[in-house]
CSV table of C-alpha atoms (C1' of nucleotides) in Angstrom, one decimal:
chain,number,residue,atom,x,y,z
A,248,UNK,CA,12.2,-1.8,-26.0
A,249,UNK,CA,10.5,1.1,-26.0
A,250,UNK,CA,12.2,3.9,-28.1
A,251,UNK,CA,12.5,2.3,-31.2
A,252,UNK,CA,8.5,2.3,-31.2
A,253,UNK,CA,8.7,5.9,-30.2
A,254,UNK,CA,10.8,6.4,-33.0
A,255,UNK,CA,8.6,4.6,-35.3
A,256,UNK,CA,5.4,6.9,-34.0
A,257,UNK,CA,7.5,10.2,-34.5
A,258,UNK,CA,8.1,9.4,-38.0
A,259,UNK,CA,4.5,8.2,-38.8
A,260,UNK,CA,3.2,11.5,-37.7
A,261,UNK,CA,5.7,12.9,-39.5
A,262,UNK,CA,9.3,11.9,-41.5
A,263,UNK,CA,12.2,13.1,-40.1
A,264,UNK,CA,16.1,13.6,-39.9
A,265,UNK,CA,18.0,12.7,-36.9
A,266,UNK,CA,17.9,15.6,-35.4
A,267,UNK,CA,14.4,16.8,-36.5
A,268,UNK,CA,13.2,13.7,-34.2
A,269,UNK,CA,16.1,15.0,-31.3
A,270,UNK,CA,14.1,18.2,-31.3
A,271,UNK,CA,10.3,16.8,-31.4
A,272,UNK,CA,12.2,14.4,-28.0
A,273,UNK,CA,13.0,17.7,-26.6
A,274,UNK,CA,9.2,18.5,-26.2
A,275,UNK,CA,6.0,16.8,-27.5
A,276,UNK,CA,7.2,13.2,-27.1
A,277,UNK,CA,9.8,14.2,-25.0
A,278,UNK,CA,7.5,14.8,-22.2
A,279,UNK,CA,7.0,10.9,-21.2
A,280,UNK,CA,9.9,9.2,-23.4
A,281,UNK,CA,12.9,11.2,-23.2
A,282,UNK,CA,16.3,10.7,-25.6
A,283,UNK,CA,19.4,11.9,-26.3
A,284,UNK,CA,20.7,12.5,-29.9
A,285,UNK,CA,23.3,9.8,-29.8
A,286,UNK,CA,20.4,7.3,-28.8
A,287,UNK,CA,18.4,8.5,-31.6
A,288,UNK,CA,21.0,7.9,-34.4
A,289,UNK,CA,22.0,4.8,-32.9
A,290,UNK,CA,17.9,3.5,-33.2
A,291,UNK,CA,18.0,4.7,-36.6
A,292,UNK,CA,20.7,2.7,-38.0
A,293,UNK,CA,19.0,-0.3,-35.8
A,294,UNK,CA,16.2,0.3,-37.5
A,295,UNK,CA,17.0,0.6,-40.7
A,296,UNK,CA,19.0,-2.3,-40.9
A,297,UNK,CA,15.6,-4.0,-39.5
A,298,UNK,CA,14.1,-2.8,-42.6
A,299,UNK,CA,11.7,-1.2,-40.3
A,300,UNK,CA,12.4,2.5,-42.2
A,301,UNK,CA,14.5,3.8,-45.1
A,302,UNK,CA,16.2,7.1,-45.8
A,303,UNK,CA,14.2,9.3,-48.3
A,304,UNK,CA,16.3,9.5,-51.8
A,305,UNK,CA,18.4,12.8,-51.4
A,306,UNK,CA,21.1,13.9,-54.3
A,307,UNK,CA,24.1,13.4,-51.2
A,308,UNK,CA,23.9,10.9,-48.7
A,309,UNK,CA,26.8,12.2,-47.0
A,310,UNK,CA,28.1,12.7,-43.5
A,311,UNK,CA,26.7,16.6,-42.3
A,312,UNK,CA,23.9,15.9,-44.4
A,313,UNK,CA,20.3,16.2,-43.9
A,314,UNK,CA,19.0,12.6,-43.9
A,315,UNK,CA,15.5,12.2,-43.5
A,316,UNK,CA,13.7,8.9,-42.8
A,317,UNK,CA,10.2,6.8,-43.4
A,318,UNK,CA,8.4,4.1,-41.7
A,319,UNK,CA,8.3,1.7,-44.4
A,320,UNK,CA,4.8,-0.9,-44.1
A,321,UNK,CA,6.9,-3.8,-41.7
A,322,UNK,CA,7.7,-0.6,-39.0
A,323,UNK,CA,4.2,-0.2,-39.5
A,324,UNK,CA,3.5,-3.6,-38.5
A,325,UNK,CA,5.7,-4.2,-35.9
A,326,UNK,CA,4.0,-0.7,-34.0
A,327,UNK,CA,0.9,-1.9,-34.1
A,328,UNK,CA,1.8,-5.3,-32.7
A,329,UNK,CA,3.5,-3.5,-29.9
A,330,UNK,CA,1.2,-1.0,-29.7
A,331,UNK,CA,-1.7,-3.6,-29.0
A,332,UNK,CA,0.2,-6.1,-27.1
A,333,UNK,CA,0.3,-6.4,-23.4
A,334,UNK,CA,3.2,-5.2,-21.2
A,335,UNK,CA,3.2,-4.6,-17.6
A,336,UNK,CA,4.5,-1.2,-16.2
A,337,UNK,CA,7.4,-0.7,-14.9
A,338,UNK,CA,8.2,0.0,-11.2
A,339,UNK,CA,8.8,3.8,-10.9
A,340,UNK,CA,11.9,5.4,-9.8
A,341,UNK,CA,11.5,8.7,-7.8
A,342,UNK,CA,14.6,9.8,-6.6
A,343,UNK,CA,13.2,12.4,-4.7
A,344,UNK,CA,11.2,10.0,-2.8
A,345,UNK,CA,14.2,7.9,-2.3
A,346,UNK,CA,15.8,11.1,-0.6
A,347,UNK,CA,12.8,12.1,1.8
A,348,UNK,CA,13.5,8.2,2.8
A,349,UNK,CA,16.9,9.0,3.5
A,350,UNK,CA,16.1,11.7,5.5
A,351,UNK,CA,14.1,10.1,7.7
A,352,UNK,CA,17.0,7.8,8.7
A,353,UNK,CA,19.8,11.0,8.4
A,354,UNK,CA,18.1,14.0,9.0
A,355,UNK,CA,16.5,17.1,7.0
A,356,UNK,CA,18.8,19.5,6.7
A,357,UNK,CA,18.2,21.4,3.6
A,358,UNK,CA,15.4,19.6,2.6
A,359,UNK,CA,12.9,22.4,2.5
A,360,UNK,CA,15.5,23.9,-0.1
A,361,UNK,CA,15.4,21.7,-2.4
A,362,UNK,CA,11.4,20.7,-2.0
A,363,UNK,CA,10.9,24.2,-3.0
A,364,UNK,CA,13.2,24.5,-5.8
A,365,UNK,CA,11.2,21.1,-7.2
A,366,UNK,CA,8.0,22.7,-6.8
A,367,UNK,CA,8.7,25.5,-9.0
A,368,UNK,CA,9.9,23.4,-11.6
A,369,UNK,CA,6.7,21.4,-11.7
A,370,UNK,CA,4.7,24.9,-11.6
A,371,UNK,CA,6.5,26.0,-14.6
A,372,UNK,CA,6.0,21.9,-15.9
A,373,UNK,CA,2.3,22.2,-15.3
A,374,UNK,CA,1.8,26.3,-17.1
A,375,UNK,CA,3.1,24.7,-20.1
A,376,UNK,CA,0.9,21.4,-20.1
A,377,UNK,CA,-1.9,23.9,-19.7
A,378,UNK,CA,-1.2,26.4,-22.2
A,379,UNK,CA,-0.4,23.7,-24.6
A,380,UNK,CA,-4.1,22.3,-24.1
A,381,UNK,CA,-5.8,25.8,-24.3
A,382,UNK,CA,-3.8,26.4,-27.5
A,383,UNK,CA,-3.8,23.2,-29.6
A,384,UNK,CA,-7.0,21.3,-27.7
A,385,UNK,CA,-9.4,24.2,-27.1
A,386,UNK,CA,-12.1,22.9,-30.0
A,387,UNK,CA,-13.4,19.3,-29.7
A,388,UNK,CA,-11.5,17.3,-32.6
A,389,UNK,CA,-10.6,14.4,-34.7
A,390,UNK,CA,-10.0,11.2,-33.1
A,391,UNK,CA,-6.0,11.5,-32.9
A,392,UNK,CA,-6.4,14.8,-31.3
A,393,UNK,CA,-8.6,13.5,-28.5
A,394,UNK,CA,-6.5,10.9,-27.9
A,395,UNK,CA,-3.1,13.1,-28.0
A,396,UNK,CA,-5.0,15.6,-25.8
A,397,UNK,CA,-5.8,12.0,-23.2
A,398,UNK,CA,-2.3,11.7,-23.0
A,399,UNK,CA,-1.4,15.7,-22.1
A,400,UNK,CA,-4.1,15.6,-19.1
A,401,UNK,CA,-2.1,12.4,-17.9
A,402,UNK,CA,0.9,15.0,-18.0
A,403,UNK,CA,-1.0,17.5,-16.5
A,404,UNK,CA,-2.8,15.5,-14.0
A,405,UNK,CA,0.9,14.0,-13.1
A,406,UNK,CA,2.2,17.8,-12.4
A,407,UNK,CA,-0.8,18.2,-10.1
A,408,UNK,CA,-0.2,16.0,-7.8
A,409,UNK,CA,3.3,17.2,-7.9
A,410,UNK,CA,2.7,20.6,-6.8
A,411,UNK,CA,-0.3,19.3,-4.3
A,412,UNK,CA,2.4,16.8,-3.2
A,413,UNK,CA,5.2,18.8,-2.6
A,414,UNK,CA,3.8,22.0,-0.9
A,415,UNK,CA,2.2,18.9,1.6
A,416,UNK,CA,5.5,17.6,1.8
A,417,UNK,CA,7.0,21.3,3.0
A,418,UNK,CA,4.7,22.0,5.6
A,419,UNK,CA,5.3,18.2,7.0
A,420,UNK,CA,9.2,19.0,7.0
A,421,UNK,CA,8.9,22.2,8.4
A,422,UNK,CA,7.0,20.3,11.5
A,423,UNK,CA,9.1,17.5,11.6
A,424,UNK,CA,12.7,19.5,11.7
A,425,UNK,CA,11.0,21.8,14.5
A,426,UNK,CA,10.1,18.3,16.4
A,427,UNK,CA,13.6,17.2,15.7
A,428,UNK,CA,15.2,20.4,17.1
A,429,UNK,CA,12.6,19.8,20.3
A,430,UNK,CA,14.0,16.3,20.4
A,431,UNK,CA,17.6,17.1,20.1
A,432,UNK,CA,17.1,19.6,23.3
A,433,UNK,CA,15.4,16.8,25.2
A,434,UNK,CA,18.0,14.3,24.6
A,435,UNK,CA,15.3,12.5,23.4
A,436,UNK,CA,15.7,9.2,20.5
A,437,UNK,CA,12.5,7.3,19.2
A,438,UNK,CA,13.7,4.3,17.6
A,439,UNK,CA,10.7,3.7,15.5
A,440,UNK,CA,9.7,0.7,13.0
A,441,UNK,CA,11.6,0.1,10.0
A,442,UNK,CA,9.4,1.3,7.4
A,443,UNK,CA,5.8,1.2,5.6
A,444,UNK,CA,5.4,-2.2,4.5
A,445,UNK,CA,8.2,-3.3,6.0
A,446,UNK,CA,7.2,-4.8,9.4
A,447,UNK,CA,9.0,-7.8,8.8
A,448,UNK,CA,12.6,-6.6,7.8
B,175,UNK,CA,23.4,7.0,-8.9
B,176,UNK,CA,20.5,6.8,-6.4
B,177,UNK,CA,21.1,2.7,-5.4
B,178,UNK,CA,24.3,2.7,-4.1
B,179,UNK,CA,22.3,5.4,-1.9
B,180,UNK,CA,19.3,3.5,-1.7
B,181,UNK,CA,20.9,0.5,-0.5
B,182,UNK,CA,22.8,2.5,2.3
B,183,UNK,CA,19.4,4.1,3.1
B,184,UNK,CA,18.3,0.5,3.4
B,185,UNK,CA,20.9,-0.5,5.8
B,186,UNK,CA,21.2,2.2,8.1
B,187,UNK,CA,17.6,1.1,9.1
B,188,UNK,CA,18.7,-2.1,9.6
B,189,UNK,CA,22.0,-4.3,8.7
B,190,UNK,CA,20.7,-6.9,6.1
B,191,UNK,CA,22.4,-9.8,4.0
B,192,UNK,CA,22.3,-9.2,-0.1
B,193,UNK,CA,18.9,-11.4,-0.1
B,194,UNK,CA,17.2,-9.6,2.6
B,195,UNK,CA,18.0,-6.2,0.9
B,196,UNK,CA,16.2,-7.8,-2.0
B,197,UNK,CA,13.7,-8.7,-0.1
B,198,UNK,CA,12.7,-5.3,1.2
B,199,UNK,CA,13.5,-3.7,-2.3
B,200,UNK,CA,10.5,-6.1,-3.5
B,201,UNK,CA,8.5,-4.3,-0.5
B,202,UNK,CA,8.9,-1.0,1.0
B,203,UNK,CA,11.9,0.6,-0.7
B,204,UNK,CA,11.1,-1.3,-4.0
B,205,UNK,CA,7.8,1.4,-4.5
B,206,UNK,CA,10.0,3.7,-5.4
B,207,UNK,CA,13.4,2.3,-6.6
B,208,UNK,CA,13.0,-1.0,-7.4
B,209,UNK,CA,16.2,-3.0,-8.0
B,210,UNK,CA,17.4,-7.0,-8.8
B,211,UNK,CA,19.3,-8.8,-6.7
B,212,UNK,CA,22.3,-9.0,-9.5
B,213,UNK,CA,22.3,-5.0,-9.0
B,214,UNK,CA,22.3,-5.3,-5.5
B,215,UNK,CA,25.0,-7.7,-4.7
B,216,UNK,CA,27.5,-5.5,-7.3
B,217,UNK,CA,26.8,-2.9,-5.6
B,218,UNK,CA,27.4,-4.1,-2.3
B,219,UNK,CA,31.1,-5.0,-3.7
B,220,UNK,CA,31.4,-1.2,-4.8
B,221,UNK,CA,30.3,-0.3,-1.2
B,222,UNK,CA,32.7,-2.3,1.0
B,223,UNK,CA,35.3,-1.5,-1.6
B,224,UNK,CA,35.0,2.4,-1.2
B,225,UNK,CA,34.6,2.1,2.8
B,226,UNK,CA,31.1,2.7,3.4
B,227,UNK,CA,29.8,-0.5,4.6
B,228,UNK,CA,31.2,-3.7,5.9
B,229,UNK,CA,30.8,-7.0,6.5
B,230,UNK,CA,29.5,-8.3,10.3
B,231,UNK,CA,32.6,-10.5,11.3
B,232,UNK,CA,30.9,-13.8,10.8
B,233,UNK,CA,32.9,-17.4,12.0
B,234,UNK,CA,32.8,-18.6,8.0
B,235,UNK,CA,32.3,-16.1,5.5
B,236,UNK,CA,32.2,-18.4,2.3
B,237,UNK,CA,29.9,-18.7,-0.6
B,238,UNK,CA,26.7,-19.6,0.0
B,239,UNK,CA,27.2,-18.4,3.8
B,240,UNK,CA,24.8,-15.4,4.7
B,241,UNK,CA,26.4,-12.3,4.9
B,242,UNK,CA,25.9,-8.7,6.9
B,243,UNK,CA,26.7,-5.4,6.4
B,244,UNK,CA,26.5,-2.4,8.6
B,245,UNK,CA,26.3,0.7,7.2
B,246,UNK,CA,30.2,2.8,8.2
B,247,UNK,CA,30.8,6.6,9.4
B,248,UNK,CA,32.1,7.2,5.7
B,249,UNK,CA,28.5,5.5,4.3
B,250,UNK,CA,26.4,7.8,6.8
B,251,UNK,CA,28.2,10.8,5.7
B,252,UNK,CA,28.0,10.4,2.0
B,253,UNK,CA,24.4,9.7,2.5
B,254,UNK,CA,24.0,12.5,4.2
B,255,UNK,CA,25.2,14.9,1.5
B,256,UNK,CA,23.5,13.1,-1.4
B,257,UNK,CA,20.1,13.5,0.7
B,258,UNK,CA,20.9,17.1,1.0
B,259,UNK,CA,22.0,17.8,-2.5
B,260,UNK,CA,20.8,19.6,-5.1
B,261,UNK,CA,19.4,16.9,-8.2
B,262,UNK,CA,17.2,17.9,-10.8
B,263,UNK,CA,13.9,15.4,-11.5
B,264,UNK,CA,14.3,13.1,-14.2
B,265,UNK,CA,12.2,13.3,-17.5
B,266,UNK,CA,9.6,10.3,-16.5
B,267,UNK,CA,9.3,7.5,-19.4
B,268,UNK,CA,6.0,5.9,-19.3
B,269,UNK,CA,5.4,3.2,-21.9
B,270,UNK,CA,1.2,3.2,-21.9
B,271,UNK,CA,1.2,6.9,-22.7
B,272,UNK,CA,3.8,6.3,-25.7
B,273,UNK,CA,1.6,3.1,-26.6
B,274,UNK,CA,-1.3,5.6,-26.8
B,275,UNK,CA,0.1,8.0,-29.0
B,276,UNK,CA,0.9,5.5,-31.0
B,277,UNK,CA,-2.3,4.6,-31.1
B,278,UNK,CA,-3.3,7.7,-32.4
B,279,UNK,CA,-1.4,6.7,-35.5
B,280,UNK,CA,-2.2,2.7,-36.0
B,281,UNK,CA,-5.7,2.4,-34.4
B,282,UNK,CA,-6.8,1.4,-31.1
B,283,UNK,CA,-7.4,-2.0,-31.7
B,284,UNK,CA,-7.0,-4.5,-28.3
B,285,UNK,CA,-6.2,-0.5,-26.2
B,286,UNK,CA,-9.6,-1.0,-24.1
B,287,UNK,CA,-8.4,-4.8,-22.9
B,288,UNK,CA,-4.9,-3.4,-22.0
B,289,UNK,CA,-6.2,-0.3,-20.3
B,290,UNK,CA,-8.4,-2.3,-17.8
B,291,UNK,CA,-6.0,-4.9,-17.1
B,292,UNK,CA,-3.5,-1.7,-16.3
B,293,UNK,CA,-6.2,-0.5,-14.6
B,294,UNK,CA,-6.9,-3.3,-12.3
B,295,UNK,CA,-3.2,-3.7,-11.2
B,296,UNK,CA,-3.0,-0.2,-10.0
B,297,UNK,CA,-6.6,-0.6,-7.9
B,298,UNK,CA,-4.7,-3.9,-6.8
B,299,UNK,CA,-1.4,-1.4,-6.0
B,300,UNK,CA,-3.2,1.2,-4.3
B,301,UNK,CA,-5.4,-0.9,-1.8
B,302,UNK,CA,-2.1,-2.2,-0.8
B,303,UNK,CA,-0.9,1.1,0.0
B,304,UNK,CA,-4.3,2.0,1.8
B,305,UNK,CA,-3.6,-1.3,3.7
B,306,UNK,CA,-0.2,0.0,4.6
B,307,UNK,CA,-1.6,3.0,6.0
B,308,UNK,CA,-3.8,1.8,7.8
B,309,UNK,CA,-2.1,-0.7,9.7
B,310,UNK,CA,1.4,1.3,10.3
B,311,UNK,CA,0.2,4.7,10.6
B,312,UNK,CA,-2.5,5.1,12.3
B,313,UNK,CA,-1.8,6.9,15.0
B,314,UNK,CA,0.0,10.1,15.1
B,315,UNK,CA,4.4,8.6,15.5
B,316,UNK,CA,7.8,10.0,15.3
B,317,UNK,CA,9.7,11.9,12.9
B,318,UNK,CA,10.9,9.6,10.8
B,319,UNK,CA,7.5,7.9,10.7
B,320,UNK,CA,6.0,11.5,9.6
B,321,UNK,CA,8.1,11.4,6.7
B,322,UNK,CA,7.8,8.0,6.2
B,323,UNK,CA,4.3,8.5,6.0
B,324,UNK,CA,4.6,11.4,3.6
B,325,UNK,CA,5.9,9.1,1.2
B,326,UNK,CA,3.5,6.5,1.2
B,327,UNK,CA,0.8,9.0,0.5
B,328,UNK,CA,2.6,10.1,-2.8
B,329,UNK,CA,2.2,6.6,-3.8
B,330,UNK,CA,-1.2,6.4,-2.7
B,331,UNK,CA,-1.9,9.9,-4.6
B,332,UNK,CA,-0.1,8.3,-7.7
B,333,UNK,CA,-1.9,5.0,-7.6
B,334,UNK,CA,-5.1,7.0,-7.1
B,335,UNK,CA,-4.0,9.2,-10.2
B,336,UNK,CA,-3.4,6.4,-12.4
B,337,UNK,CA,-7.0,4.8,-11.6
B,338,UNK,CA,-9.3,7.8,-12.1
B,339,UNK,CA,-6.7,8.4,-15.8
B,340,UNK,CA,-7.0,4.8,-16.6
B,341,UNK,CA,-11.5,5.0,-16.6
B,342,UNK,CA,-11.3,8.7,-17.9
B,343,UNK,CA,-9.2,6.9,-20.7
B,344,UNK,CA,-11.3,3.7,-20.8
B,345,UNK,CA,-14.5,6.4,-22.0
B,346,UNK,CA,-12.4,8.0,-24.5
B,347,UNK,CA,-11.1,4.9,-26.2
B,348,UNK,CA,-14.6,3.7,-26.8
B,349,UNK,CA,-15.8,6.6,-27.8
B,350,UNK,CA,-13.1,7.3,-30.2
B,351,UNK,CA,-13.3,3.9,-31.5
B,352,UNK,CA,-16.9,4.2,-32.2
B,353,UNK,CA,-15.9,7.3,-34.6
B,354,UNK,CA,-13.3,5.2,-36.3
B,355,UNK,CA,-15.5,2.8,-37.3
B,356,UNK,CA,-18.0,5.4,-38.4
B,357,UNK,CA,-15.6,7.5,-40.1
B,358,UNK,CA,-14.0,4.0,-41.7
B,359,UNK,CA,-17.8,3.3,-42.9
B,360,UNK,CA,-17.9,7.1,-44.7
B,361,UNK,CA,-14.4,6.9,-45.9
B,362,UNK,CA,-13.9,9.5,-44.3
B,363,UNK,CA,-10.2,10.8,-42.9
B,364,UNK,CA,-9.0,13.6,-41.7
B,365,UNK,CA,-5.4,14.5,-41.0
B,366,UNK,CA,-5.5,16.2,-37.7
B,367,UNK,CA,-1.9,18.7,-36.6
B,368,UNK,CA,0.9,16.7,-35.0
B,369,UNK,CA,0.8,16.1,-31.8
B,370,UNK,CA,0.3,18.2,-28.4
B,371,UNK,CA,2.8,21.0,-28.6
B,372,UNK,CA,4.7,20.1,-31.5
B,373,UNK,CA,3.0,23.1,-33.6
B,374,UNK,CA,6.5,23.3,-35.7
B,375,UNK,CA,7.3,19.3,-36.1
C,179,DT,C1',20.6,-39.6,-1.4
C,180,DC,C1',17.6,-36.5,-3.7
C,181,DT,C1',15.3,-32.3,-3.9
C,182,DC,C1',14.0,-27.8,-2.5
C,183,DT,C1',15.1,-23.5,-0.7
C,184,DC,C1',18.4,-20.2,0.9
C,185,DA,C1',22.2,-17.4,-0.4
C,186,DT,C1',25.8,-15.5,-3.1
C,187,DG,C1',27.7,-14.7,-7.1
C,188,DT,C1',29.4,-14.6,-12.9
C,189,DA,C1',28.6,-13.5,-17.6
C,190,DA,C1',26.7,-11.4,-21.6
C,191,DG,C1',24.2,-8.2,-23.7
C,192,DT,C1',21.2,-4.0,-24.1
C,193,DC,C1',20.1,0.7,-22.8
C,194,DG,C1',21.4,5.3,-21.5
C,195,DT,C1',24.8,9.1,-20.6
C,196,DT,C1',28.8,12.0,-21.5
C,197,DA,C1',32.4,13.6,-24.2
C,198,DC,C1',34.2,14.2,-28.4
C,199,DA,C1',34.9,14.3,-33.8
C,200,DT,C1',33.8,15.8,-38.4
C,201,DG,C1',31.6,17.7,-42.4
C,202,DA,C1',28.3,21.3,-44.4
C,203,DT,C1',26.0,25.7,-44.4
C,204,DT,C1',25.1,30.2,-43.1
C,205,DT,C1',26.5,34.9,-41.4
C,206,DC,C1',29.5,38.6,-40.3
D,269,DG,C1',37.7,33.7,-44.5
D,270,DA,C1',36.5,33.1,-39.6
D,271,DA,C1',33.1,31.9,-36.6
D,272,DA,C1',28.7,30.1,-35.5
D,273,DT,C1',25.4,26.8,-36.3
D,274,DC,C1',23.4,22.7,-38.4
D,275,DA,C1',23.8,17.9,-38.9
D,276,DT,C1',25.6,13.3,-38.4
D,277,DG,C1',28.1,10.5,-36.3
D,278,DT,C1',32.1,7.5,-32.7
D,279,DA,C1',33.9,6.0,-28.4
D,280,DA,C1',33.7,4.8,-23.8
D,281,DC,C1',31.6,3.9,-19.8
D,282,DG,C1',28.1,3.0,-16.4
D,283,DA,C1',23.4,1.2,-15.3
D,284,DC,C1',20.1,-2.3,-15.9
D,285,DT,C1',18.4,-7.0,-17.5
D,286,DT,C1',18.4,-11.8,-18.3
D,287,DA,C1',20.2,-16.2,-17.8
D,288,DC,C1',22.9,-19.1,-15.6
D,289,DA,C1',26.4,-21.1,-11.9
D,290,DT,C1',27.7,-22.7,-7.3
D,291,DG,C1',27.5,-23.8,-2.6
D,292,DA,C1',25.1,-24.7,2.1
D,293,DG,C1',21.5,-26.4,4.8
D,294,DA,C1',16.9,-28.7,5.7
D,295,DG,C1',13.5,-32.2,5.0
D,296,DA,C1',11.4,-36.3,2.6
DNA sequence: TCTCTCATGTAAGTCGTTACATGATTTC
DNA sequence: GAAATCATGTAACGACTTACATGAGAGA
């Protein structure tokens, strides 16, 4: 139940239309709690049925009209609650991960490929969490800005071990598919144990 | 769709009933692509039904009997080519740095309890994967236990991240809140821009 | 027999994704 | 006035979650 509350925080730090908040998705917030339009105009209407927000008056409230929204004192509430209340993380899904897995059990081919594809995309990832910081966070500031700028070195921290990650992860490759191609010649086939953590499956 | 791969993944390093693929998706493959046991037996359905696995002949397969399945050439194949593929990463959702920014907005009260509590179940997570390491990978192995291994260290890199965050963010919070109060005793309050790279919201 | 655990499933509902529909405003 | 863009929605489907149902075997 998470994007309602992100909703909620959008529109705190500023009131919106629909698509104003698709738009602030697609970047600031975006960046850990990603969401389509559709999802976004479906919240609203949740929402505002909740009495959690209300449209701001506007002359017509009609379909292909601007409708902006604000967090009326129970939203309020109800962020704060969540805000302060205690939820365990989730378990992360890395599909990436999940296919270096795979590989082990199928084989690498074209792995490198795509490990170096991923690692420019977290490159380019991590040049705009950086630029961001020495643009918006270069003074020391108010209390919501040192606590926004908390949350971008968690992004940019995140991207680091990406990149560290994944340029570890294509030099192992690169070893392992000459060692397969050694093995191959040999006629060679290590069984091998199941998997880490896994000594009992 | 990355579990109907998982789960093939899963049994192409060893056949497994439903409950025991549950089993290791609450260990090993569960790090990164966790799943229930309601997901996993629908999707075993889906499997047999499209050819990729089947059932071990078995003298009574009824309800409540345990059931194997073996991973077919079809399954191996279309593993083969997901692993391969091209797949961008998702957009990661992470519900303590939303709860943070939100923060930013309705006050910190309660964040420093929540933070160490996160903060103890990752030092919990990652001496578990240390463990892991440890005892399965000590010595130089195969292949697949290379890349095997490569894995576990990204969960041990992101564990390790979310630890040294978590006390970097434990210092902040306490700071910051010790300027709320002061600036709640001035009256102070200043506005402060939008949020990190939102310089148009 | 009663209960506990193993093992496989059903059902209902929410969340997320993809494709499409429709009205209003601006621009050429 | 035609086209592009802004803006708000609908519809359908698949993925995921939560709660519950059912049967088989093992032990007290």
């Amino acid at each position: 139940m998470s994007l309602p509350h992100a909703i909620l925080t959008a529109l705190l730090e500023k009131p919106s239309s629909g698509l104003e908040l698709t738009r602030r998705f697609d970047r600031s917030i975006g960046y850990f709690w990603s969401a389509t339009h559709q999802q976004i105009y479906r919240e609203l209407g949740k929402l505002e049925q909740a009495g959690f927000i209300r449209a701001l008056p506007s002359d017509q409230p009609a379909r292909g009209q601007k409708k902006e929204f604000e967090v009326l004192p129970a939203g309020r509430a109800e962020l704060t609650q969540w805000a302060s209340g205690r939820h365990d993380p989730k378990p992360q899904r890395d599909a990436l991960l999940l296919r270096l897995r795979a590989a082990a059990v199928v084989g690498c081919e074209g792995l490198d490929d795509e490990l170096r594809r991923h690692l420019a995309l977290h490159q380019r990832q991590l040049a705009e969490y950086t630029e961001i910081e020495r643009r918006d966070f270069a003074a020391p500031a108010s209390a919501d800005d040192r606590l926004r700028r908390l949350v971008l070195r968690a992004g940019i921290s995140l991207e680091t071990f990406w990149v560290e990650w994944l340029a570890e992860a294509l030099a192992e490759v690169a070893e392992v598919g000459a060692a397969e191609v050694a093995e191959v010649a040999e006629g060679a086939d290590t069984g091998g144990p199941d998997a880490p953590g896994d000594a009992s499956a």
